[in-house]
PDB file of C-alpha atoms and ligand atoms in Angstrom:
ATOM      1  CA  UNK A 215      -0.333  -0.246  -0.103  1.00 80.00           C
ATOM      2  CA  UNK A 216       2.831   2.047   1.833  1.00 94.00           C
ATOM      3  CA  UNK A 217       4.675   1.469  -1.646  1.00 97.00           C
ATOM      4  CA  UNK A 218       2.436   1.297  -4.441  1.00 97.00           C
ATOM      5  CA  UNK A 219       1.326   5.420  -3.521  1.00 97.00           C
ATOM      6  CA  UNK A 220       5.449   6.474  -3.138  1.00 98.00           C
ATOM      7  CA  UNK A 221       5.645   5.050  -6.879  1.00 98.00           C
ATOM      8  CA  UNK A 222       2.680   6.320  -8.107  1.00 98.00           C
ATOM      9  CA  UNK A 223       3.287  10.260  -6.236  1.00 98.00           C
ATOM     10  CA  UNK A 224       6.778   9.891  -6.329  1.00 98.00           C
ATOM     11  CA  UNK A 225       7.118  10.816  -2.124  1.00 98.00           C
ATOM     12  CA  UNK A 226       6.210   8.996   1.650  1.00 98.00           C
ATOM     13  CA  UNK A 227       5.274  10.302   4.123  1.00 98.00           C
ATOM     14  CA  UNK A 228       7.031   7.783   7.413  1.00 98.00           C
ATOM     15  CA  UNK A 229       4.854   8.285  10.542  1.00 98.00           C
ATOM     16  CA  UNK A 230       7.029   8.651  13.945  1.00 98.00           C
ATOM     17  CA  UNK A 231       9.322   6.375  14.681  1.00 98.00           C
ATOM     18  CA  UNK A 232      11.307   6.018  18.273  1.00 98.00           C
ATOM     19  CA  UNK A 233      14.116   5.445  16.798  1.00 98.00           C
ATOM     20  CA  UNK A 234      14.286   8.226  13.289  1.00 98.00           C
ATOM     21  CA  UNK A 235      13.559  10.691  17.017  1.00 98.00           C
ATOM     22  CA  UNK A 236      16.179   9.175  19.127  1.00 98.00           C
ATOM     23  CA  UNK A 237      18.434   9.599  16.225  1.00 98.00           C
ATOM     24  CA  UNK A 238      16.913  13.481  15.172  1.00 98.00           C
ATOM     25  CA  UNK A 239      17.384  14.479  19.108  1.00 98.00           C
ATOM     26  CA  UNK A 240      21.168  12.798  18.996  1.00 98.00           C
ATOM     27  CA  UNK A 241      22.070  14.234  16.036  1.00 98.00           C
ATOM     28  CA  UNK A 242      21.480  17.769  15.722  1.00 98.00           C
ATOM     29  CA  UNK A 243      23.488  19.198  18.868  1.00 98.00           C
ATOM     30  CA  UNK A 244      26.616  18.054  15.652  1.00 98.00           C
ATOM     31  CA  UNK A 245      24.379  19.601  12.631  1.00 98.00           C
ATOM     32  CA  UNK A 246      24.011  22.924  15.041  1.00 98.00           C
ATOM     33  CA  UNK A 247      28.331  22.870  15.837  1.00 98.00           C
ATOM     34  CA  UNK A 248      28.751  22.713  11.620  1.00 98.00           C
ATOM     35  CA  UNK A 249      26.858  25.284  11.134  1.00 98.00           C
ATOM     36  CA  UNK A 250      28.232  27.109  13.265  1.00 98.00           C
ATOM     37  CA  UNK A 251      31.126  26.929  12.254  1.00 98.00           C
ATOM     38  CA  UNK A 252      32.926  30.155  10.597  1.00 98.00           C
ATOM     39  CA  UNK A 253      34.716  27.592   7.509  1.00 98.00           C
ATOM     40  CA  UNK A 254      31.537  25.565   6.131  1.00 98.00           C
ATOM     41  CA  UNK A 255      29.566  29.294   6.996  1.00 98.00           C
ATOM     42  CA  UNK A 256      31.580  30.181   4.548  1.00 97.00           C
ATOM     43  CA  UNK A 257      31.411  27.762   2.037  1.00 97.00           C
ATOM     44  CA  UNK A 258      27.962  27.577   2.559  1.00 98.00           C
ATOM     45  CA  UNK A 259      25.997  29.714   3.729  1.00 97.00           C
ATOM     46  CA  UNK A 260      23.654  31.581   0.226  1.00 96.00           C
ATOM     47  CA  UNK A 261      20.011  33.488  -0.359  1.00 97.00           C
ATOM     48  CA  UNK A 262      21.083  36.717   1.972  1.00 96.00           C
ATOM     49  CA  UNK A 263      22.506  34.209   5.256  1.00 96.00           C
ATOM     50  CA  UNK A 264      18.825  32.681   5.441  1.00 97.00           C
ATOM     51  CA  UNK A 265      20.069  29.284   3.519  1.00 98.00           C
ATOM     52  CA  UNK A 266      22.546  26.838   4.796  1.00 98.00           C
ATOM     53  CA  UNK A 267      23.683  24.620   2.268  1.00 98.00           C
ATOM     54  CA  UNK A 268      25.992  22.332   3.832  1.00 98.00           C
ATOM     55  CA  UNK A 269      26.322  19.281   0.849  1.00 97.00           C
ATOM     56  CA  UNK A 270      27.708  16.224   3.294  1.00 97.00           C
ATOM     57  CA  UNK A 271      28.493  18.086   6.811  1.00 98.00           C
ATOM     58  CA  UNK A 272      27.628  15.819   8.514  1.00 98.00           C
ATOM     59  CA  UNK A 273      30.434  13.689  10.111  1.00 98.00           C
ATOM     60  CA  UNK A 274      28.300  10.499  10.100  1.00 98.00           C
ATOM     61  CA  UNK A 275      29.490   6.849   8.958  1.00 98.00           C
ATOM     62  CA  UNK A 276      27.581   4.109   6.484  1.00 98.00           C
ATOM     63  CA  UNK A 277      25.382   3.619   8.379  1.00 98.00           C
ATOM     64  CA  UNK A 278      24.607   7.099  10.047  1.00 98.00           C
ATOM     65  CA  UNK A 279      25.530   6.937  12.942  1.00 98.00           C
ATOM     66  CA  UNK A 280      29.257   9.269  14.645  1.00 98.00           C
ATOM     67  CA  UNK A 281      29.957   6.853  17.112  1.00 97.00           C
ATOM     68  CA  UNK A 282      31.390   9.525  19.488  1.00 96.00           C
ATOM     69  CA  UNK A 283      29.850  11.755  19.524  1.00 97.00           C
ATOM     70  CA  UNK A 284      26.782   9.400  20.524  1.00 97.00           C
ATOM     71  CA  UNK A 285      24.795  10.069  17.081  1.00 98.00           C
ATOM     72  CA  UNK A 286      22.993   5.885  16.300  1.00 98.00           C
ATOM     73  CA  UNK A 287      23.310   4.120  13.863  1.00 98.00           C
ATOM     74  CA  UNK A 288      19.585   5.704  11.746  1.00 98.00           C
ATOM     75  CA  UNK A 289      17.062   2.952  11.809  1.00 98.00           C
ATOM     76  CA  UNK A 290      13.971   2.400  11.885  1.00 97.00           C
ATOM     77  CA  UNK A 291      10.601   2.554   8.471  1.00 97.00           C
ATOM     78  CA  UNK A 292      12.495   4.936   7.015  1.00 98.00           C
ATOM     79  CA  UNK A 293      15.162   2.435   6.641  1.00 98.00           C
ATOM     80  CA  UNK A 294      13.430  -0.677   6.257  1.00 98.00           C
ATOM     81  CA  UNK A 295      11.168   0.697   3.818  1.00 98.00           C
ATOM     82  CA  UNK A 296      14.784   1.441   2.377  1.00 98.00           C
ATOM     83  CA  UNK A 297      15.710  -1.970   2.080  1.00 98.00           C
ATOM     84  CA  UNK A 298      12.826  -3.976   1.292  1.00 97.00           C
ATOM     85  CA  UNK A 299      10.822  -2.318  -1.029  1.00 98.00           C
ATOM     86  CA  UNK A 300      14.043  -0.279  -3.214  1.00 98.00           C
ATOM     87  CA  UNK A 301      15.474  -3.320  -2.717  1.00 97.00           C
ATOM     88  CA  UNK A 302      18.854  -0.813  -1.299  1.00 97.00           C
ATOM     89  CA  UNK A 303      21.217  -2.232   1.201  1.00 93.00           C
ATOM     90  CA  UNK A 304      22.864   1.261   0.922  1.00 93.00           C
ATOM     91  CA  UNK A 305      26.156   2.609   2.621  1.00 97.00           C
ATOM     92  CA  UNK A 306      24.690   5.620   3.505  1.00 98.00           C
ATOM     93  CA  UNK A 307      26.702   9.282   2.382  1.00 98.00           C
ATOM     94  CA  UNK A 308      27.865  11.602   4.819  1.00 98.00           C
ATOM     95  CA  UNK A 309      24.449  13.581   5.074  1.00 98.00           C
ATOM     96  CA  UNK A 310      23.321  17.336   3.990  1.00 98.00           C
ATOM     97  CA  UNK A 311      22.670  19.531   6.435  1.00 98.00           C
ATOM     98  CA  UNK A 312      19.799  21.792   5.196  1.00 98.00           C
ATOM     99  CA  UNK A 313      18.611  25.283   6.920  1.00 98.00           C
ATOM    100  CA  UNK A 314      16.493  28.151   6.826  1.00 98.00           C
ATOM    101  CA  UNK A 315      15.516  30.863   8.021  1.00 98.00           C
ATOM    102  CA  UNK A 316      13.587  33.384   8.095  1.00 97.00           C
ATOM    103  CA  UNK A 317      13.345  35.370   4.918  1.00 97.00           C
ATOM    104  CA  UNK A 318      14.154  32.702   3.279  1.00 98.00           C
ATOM    105  CA  UNK A 319      15.060  32.799   0.186  1.00 98.00           C
ATOM    106  CA  UNK A 320      16.795  36.365  -0.425  1.00 97.00           C
ATOM    107  CA  UNK A 321      18.969  37.965  -3.738  1.00 96.00           C
ATOM    108  CA  UNK A 322      22.732  35.730  -3.574  1.00 92.00           C
ATOM    109  CA  UNK A 323      26.181  37.408  -5.433  1.00 86.00           C
ATOM    110  CA  UNK A 324      26.352  33.953  -6.938  1.00 85.00           C
ATOM    111  CA  UNK A 325      22.710  33.825  -8.540  1.00 91.00           C
ATOM    112  CA  UNK A 326      21.109  35.766 -11.347  1.00 93.00           C
ATOM    113  CA  UNK A 327      17.892  37.684 -11.296  1.00 95.00           C
ATOM    114  CA  UNK A 328      16.219  35.375 -13.480  1.00 94.00           C
ATOM    115  CA  UNK A 329      17.544  31.550 -11.067  1.00 94.00           C
ATOM    116  CA  UNK A 330      16.985  34.505  -8.135  1.00 97.00           C
ATOM    117  CA  UNK A 331      12.854  34.522  -9.703  1.00 97.00           C
ATOM    118  CA  UNK A 332      12.964  30.541  -9.660  1.00 97.00           C
ATOM    119  CA  UNK A 333      13.672  30.705  -6.061  1.00 97.00           C
ATOM    120  CA  UNK A 334      11.096  32.657  -5.440  1.00 98.00           C
ATOM    121  CA  UNK A 335       8.369  31.725  -7.325  1.00 98.00           C
ATOM    122  CA  UNK A 336       8.612  28.198  -8.831  1.00 98.00           C
ATOM    123  CA  UNK A 337      10.448  27.473  -5.238  1.00 98.00           C
ATOM    124  CA  UNK A 338      14.269  26.484  -7.465  1.00 98.00           C
ATOM    125  CA  UNK A 339      13.157  22.996  -8.374  1.00 98.00           C
ATOM    126  CA  UNK A 340      14.693  20.627 -10.133  1.00 98.00           C
ATOM    127  CA  UNK A 341      16.083  17.030 -10.014  1.00 98.00           C
ATOM    128  CA  UNK A 342      19.251  15.616  -8.211  1.00 97.00           C
ATOM    129  CA  UNK A 343      21.506  14.140 -10.521  1.00 96.00           C
ATOM    130  CA  UNK A 344      21.224  16.525 -13.187  1.00 97.00           C
ATOM    131  CA  UNK A 345      23.736  19.833 -12.931  1.00 96.00           C
ATOM    132  CA  UNK A 346      24.038  22.503 -14.440  1.00 91.00           C
ATOM    133  CA  UNK A 347      26.997  22.670 -16.871  1.00 90.00           C
ATOM    134  CA  UNK A 348      28.602  26.290 -18.548  1.00 85.00           C
ATOM    135  CA  UNK A 349      25.938  28.320 -17.018  1.00 82.00           C
ATOM    136  CA  UNK A 350      22.708  27.359 -17.766  1.00 87.00           C
ATOM    137  CA  UNK A 351      23.262  24.056 -19.491  1.00 96.00           C
ATOM    138  CA  UNK A 352      22.437  20.467 -17.835  1.00 97.00           C
ATOM    139  CA  UNK A 353      24.204  17.701 -17.429  1.00 97.00           C
ATOM    140  CA  UNK A 354      23.921  14.133 -15.951  1.00 97.00           C
ATOM    141  CA  UNK A 355      25.081  14.509 -12.490  1.00 95.00           C
ATOM    142  CA  UNK A 356      25.837  12.640  -8.857  1.00 94.00           C
ATOM    143  CA  UNK A 357      23.499   9.430  -9.077  1.00 96.00           C
ATOM    144  CA  UNK A 358      21.607   9.033  -5.776  1.00 97.00           C
ATOM    145  CA  UNK A 359      19.507   6.714  -5.046  1.00 98.00           C
ATOM    146  CA  UNK A 360      16.911   8.173  -2.816  1.00 98.00           C
ATOM    147  CA  UNK A 361      16.257  11.230  -0.642  1.00 98.00           C
ATOM    148  CA  UNK A 362      16.272  10.666   2.454  1.00 98.00           C
ATOM    149  CA  UNK A 363      15.179  13.709   3.986  1.00 98.00           C
ATOM    150  CA  UNK A 364      15.106  14.059   8.419  1.00 98.00           C
ATOM    151  CA  UNK A 365      14.063  17.200  10.550  1.00 98.00           C
ATOM    152  CA  UNK A 366      16.094  17.666  12.903  1.00 98.00           C
ATOM    153  CA  UNK A 367      13.761  20.581  14.068  1.00 98.00           C
ATOM    154  CA  UNK A 368      10.147  21.425  15.115  1.00 97.00           C
ATOM    155  CA  UNK A 369       8.757  24.151  12.550  1.00 96.00           C
ATOM    156  CA  UNK A 370       5.927  25.680  11.795  1.00 96.00           C
ATOM    157  CA  UNK A 371       4.491  23.665   8.246  1.00 96.00           C
ATOM    158  CA  UNK A 372       5.512  26.766   6.349  1.00 97.00           C
ATOM    159  CA  UNK A 373       8.615  27.328   6.821  1.00 97.00           C
ATOM    160  CA  UNK A 374      10.378  26.875   3.588  1.00 98.00           C
ATOM    161  CA  UNK A 375       9.145  22.963   3.007  1.00 98.00           C
ATOM    162  CA  UNK A 376       9.945  21.031   0.704  1.00 98.00           C
ATOM    163  CA  UNK A 377       8.696  20.899  -2.958  1.00 98.00           C
ATOM    164  CA  UNK A 378       7.758  18.064  -4.741  1.00 98.00           C
ATOM    165  CA  UNK A 379       5.329  17.725  -7.850  1.00 98.00           C
ATOM    166  CA  UNK A 380       3.731  14.219  -7.538  1.00 98.00           C
ATOM    167  CA  UNK A 381       4.031  11.969 -10.567  1.00 98.00           C
ATOM    168  CA  UNK A 382       6.798  13.795 -11.608  1.00 98.00           C
ATOM    169  CA  UNK A 383       9.142  11.273 -10.901  1.00 98.00           C
ATOM    170  CA  UNK A 384       7.704   9.287 -14.902  1.00 98.00           C
ATOM    171  CA  UNK A 385       7.371  12.035 -16.143  1.00 98.00           C
ATOM    172  CA  UNK A 386      11.228  12.610 -15.710  1.00 98.00           C
ATOM    173  CA  UNK A 387      12.118   8.962 -16.977  1.00 98.00           C
ATOM    174  CA  UNK A 388      10.157   9.500 -20.125  1.00 98.00           C
ATOM    175  CA  UNK A 389      11.766  12.610 -21.613  1.00 98.00           C
ATOM    176  CA  UNK A 390      15.582  11.256 -20.737  1.00 98.00           C
ATOM    177  CA  UNK A 391      14.124   7.749 -21.477  1.00 98.00           C
ATOM    178  CA  UNK A 392      13.382   9.340 -25.327  1.00 98.00           C
ATOM    179  CA  UNK A 393      16.290  11.532 -25.159  1.00 98.00           C
ATOM    180  CA  UNK A 394      18.873   8.549 -24.024  1.00 98.00           C
ATOM    181  CA  UNK A 395      17.477   5.540 -26.417  1.00 95.00           C
ATOM    182  CA  UNK A 396      19.890   6.188 -28.753  1.00 96.00           C
ATOM    183  CA  UNK A 397      23.616   6.571 -26.369  1.00 97.00           C
ATOM    184  CA  UNK A 398      26.153   4.654 -24.463  1.00 96.00           C
ATOM    185  CA  UNK A 399      25.325   4.201 -21.652  1.00 94.00           C
ATOM    186  CA  UNK A 400      28.527   5.016 -20.177  1.00 93.00           C
ATOM    187  CA  UNK A 401      28.066   8.252 -22.195  1.00 95.00           C
ATOM    188  CA  UNK A 402      24.928   9.491 -20.921  1.00 96.00           C
ATOM    189  CA  UNK A 403      27.188  11.860 -19.085  1.00 93.00           C
ATOM    190  CA  UNK A 404      28.776  13.355 -22.231  1.00 95.00           C
ATOM    191  CA  UNK A 405      25.056  14.149 -22.980  1.00 97.00           C
ATOM    192  CA  UNK A 406      23.496  17.631 -23.020  1.00 97.00           C
ATOM    193  CA  UNK A 407      19.953  17.628 -21.917  1.00 98.00           C
ATOM    194  CA  UNK A 408      18.830  20.959 -21.278  1.00 98.00           C
ATOM    195  CA  UNK A 409      15.702  20.376 -23.651  1.00 98.00           C
ATOM    196  CA  UNK A 410      14.043  17.646 -22.941  1.00 98.00           C
ATOM    197  CA  UNK A 411      14.861  18.975 -18.503  1.00 98.00           C
ATOM    198  CA  UNK A 412      13.821  22.091 -19.845  1.00 98.00           C
ATOM    199  CA  UNK A 413      10.291  20.646 -21.322  1.00 98.00           C
ATOM    200  CA  UNK A 414      10.043  17.992 -19.239  1.00 98.00           C
ATOM    201  CA  UNK A 415      10.006  20.438 -15.915  1.00 98.00           C
ATOM    202  CA  UNK A 416       7.082  22.970 -17.748  1.00 98.00           C
ATOM    203  CA  UNK A 417       5.560  19.384 -18.160  1.00 98.00           C
ATOM    204  CA  UNK A 418       6.023  19.015 -14.561  1.00 98.00           C
ATOM    205  CA  UNK A 419       5.054  21.863 -13.779  1.00 98.00           C
ATOM    206  CA  UNK A 420       1.143  21.929 -15.535  1.00 98.00           C
ATOM    207  CA  UNK A 421       0.440  18.716 -15.508  1.00 98.00           C
ATOM    208  CA  UNK A 422       1.205  17.896 -11.799  1.00 98.00           C
ATOM    209  CA  UNK A 423       0.036  18.348  -8.015  1.00 98.00           C
ATOM    210  CA  UNK A 424       2.771  20.689  -6.036  1.00 98.00           C
ATOM    211  CA  UNK A 425       2.461  18.841  -2.417  1.00 98.00           C
ATOM    212  CA  UNK A 426       4.547  21.034   0.831  1.00 98.00           C
ATOM    213  CA  UNK A 427       5.953  18.209   2.696  1.00 98.00           C
ATOM    214  CA  UNK A 428       6.126  18.913   6.151  1.00 97.00           C
ATOM    215  CA  UNK A 429       7.186  17.042   9.248  1.00 98.00           C
ATOM    216  CA  UNK A 430       8.445  16.856  13.205  1.00 98.00           C
ATOM    217  CA  UNK A 431      11.657  15.260  14.740  1.00 98.00           C
ATOM    218  CA  UNK A 432      10.868  11.439  14.634  1.00 98.00           C
ATOM    219  CA  UNK A 433       8.759  11.389  11.752  1.00 98.00           C
ATOM    220  CA  UNK A 434      11.329  11.158   7.929  1.00 98.00           C
ATOM    221  CA  UNK A 435       9.910  11.289   4.101  1.00 98.00           C
ATOM    222  CA  UNK A 436      11.378   9.905   1.038  1.00 98.00           C
ATOM    223  CA  UNK A 437      11.438  11.337  -2.006  1.00 98.00           C
ATOM    224  CA  UNK A 438      11.612   9.636  -5.745  1.00 98.00           C
ATOM    225  CA  UNK A 439      15.101  10.038  -7.128  1.00 98.00           C
ATOM    226  CA  UNK A 440      13.900  11.647 -10.569  1.00 98.00           C
ATOM    227  CA  UNK A 441      11.498  13.189  -8.809  1.00 98.00           C
ATOM    228  CA  UNK A 442      11.375  17.443  -9.418  1.00 98.00           C
ATOM    229  CA  UNK A 443      11.476  18.900  -6.346  1.00 98.00           C
ATOM    230  CA  UNK A 444      12.917  22.482  -4.690  1.00 98.00           C
ATOM    231  CA  UNK A 445      12.312  24.453  -1.481  1.00 98.00           C
ATOM    232  CA  UNK A 446       9.484  26.760  -0.662  1.00 98.00           C
ATOM    233  CA  UNK A 447      10.242  30.157   0.108  1.00 98.00           C
ATOM    234  CA  UNK A 448       9.588  30.963   4.127  1.00 98.00           C
ATOM    235  CA  UNK A 449       5.344  31.839   4.883  1.00 97.00           C
ATOM    236  CA  UNK A 450       5.523  31.155   8.243  1.00 95.00           C
ATOM    237  CA  UNK A 451       4.410  33.977  10.894  1.00 92.00           C
ATOM    238  CA  UNK A 452       6.924  32.627  13.805  1.00 83.00           C
ATOM    239  CA  UNK A 453      10.978  33.241  13.776  1.00 84.00           C
ATOM    240  CA  UNK A 454      13.097  29.882  14.322  1.00 90.00           C
ATOM    241  CA  UNK A 455      14.584  27.657  12.262  1.00 95.00           C
ATOM    242  CA  UNK A 456      13.878  24.599   9.703  1.00 98.00           C
ATOM    243  CA  UNK A 457      16.357  21.952  10.225  1.00 98.00           C
ATOM    244  CA  UNK A 458      16.246  19.111   7.854  1.00 98.00           C
ATOM    245  CA  UNK A 459      19.829  15.668   7.472  1.00 98.00           C
ATOM    246  CA  UNK A 460      19.416  14.797   4.043  1.00 98.00           C
ATOM    247  CA  UNK A 461      20.571  11.214   2.733  1.00 98.00           C
ATOM    248  CA  UNK A 462      21.410  10.692  -0.907  1.00 98.00           C
ATOM    249  CA  UNK A 463      23.741   7.971  -1.011  1.00 98.00           C
ATOM    250  CA  UNK A 464      24.912   6.123  -4.509  1.00 97.00           C
ATOM    251  CA  UNK A 465      23.436   2.920  -4.011  1.00 97.00           C
ATOM    252  CA  UNK A 466      25.812   1.767  -6.654  1.00 96.00           C
ATOM    253  CA  UNK A 467      29.162   3.935  -7.351  1.00 93.00           C
ATOM    254  CA  UNK A 468      31.011   3.519 -10.832  1.00 89.00           C
ATOM    255  CA  UNK A 469      28.530   2.492 -12.702  1.00 90.00           C
ATOM    256  CA  UNK A 470      26.930   3.615 -14.906  1.00 88.00           C
ATOM    257  CA  UNK A 471      22.986   5.395 -15.460  1.00 91.00           C
ATOM    258  CA  UNK A 472      21.463   2.961 -16.655  1.00 95.00           C
ATOM    259  CA  UNK A 473      19.066   2.409 -13.181  1.00 96.00           C
ATOM    260  CA  UNK A 474      19.257   5.581 -12.497  1.00 97.00           C
ATOM    261  CA  UNK A 475      16.881   5.741 -15.175  1.00 97.00           C
ATOM    262  CA  UNK A 476      15.149   2.896 -14.792  1.00 97.00           C
ATOM    263  CA  UNK A 477      14.796   1.320 -11.795  1.00 97.00           C
ATOM    264  CA  UNK A 478      11.081   1.155 -10.121  1.00 97.00           C
TER     265      UNK A 478
HETATM  266 FE1  FE2 B 252      17.636  17.812  -3.800  1.00 73.89          FE
END
């Protein structure tokens, strides 16, 4: 039931799980230390200081644990789902620690005016694993098996939540399959897929329901690796910070990308 819903909508939220809650409570002070570190701040603060990107800054091992700091391995419903439904027994990557503050998004020095408008008006919608190349061009980049979000702070639902376009993973899949059909798998990463990607993204905006995904510590959510997603502007009345750990491991490092496009 859950599996069917995940594969048709492209996302699922897991209800409160004591194992996830324990992990989030133990992980939070470590994540806060990452965000307070001047070196990490210099590297990862964007959008006028309203977003800390924090890719792979969390010091966890392949099970999600930070043994010396008392953070246990990540366990519970999300990890069971990844194993049993996605069929992936993966080594976790170092988690991204993504933090948003009131006012997100503000203009950035490194962001064009049109990119800022897209962030503000279209949630900076994107597909992980498709990267920018020479400005606005797009190619395949890193492959991720899934996106697993684990909230570390309690926030209002309007505090820059993740946004996902339901069913978009199948539109992206269909478009890229048609585009890459005649290209040998080893050469996929060299292909310029800009036109295909932009057209498919537009189709998702037109055809798919945009849903905001809010969760509290102890809950978690899983986003399909091909799903169009982004971050909504901060619209909550209260302050605070919205801190989420994201795991996005590559389950088949070193392999060509057909699995990424063709697995359920
Ligand atoms: Fe993303």
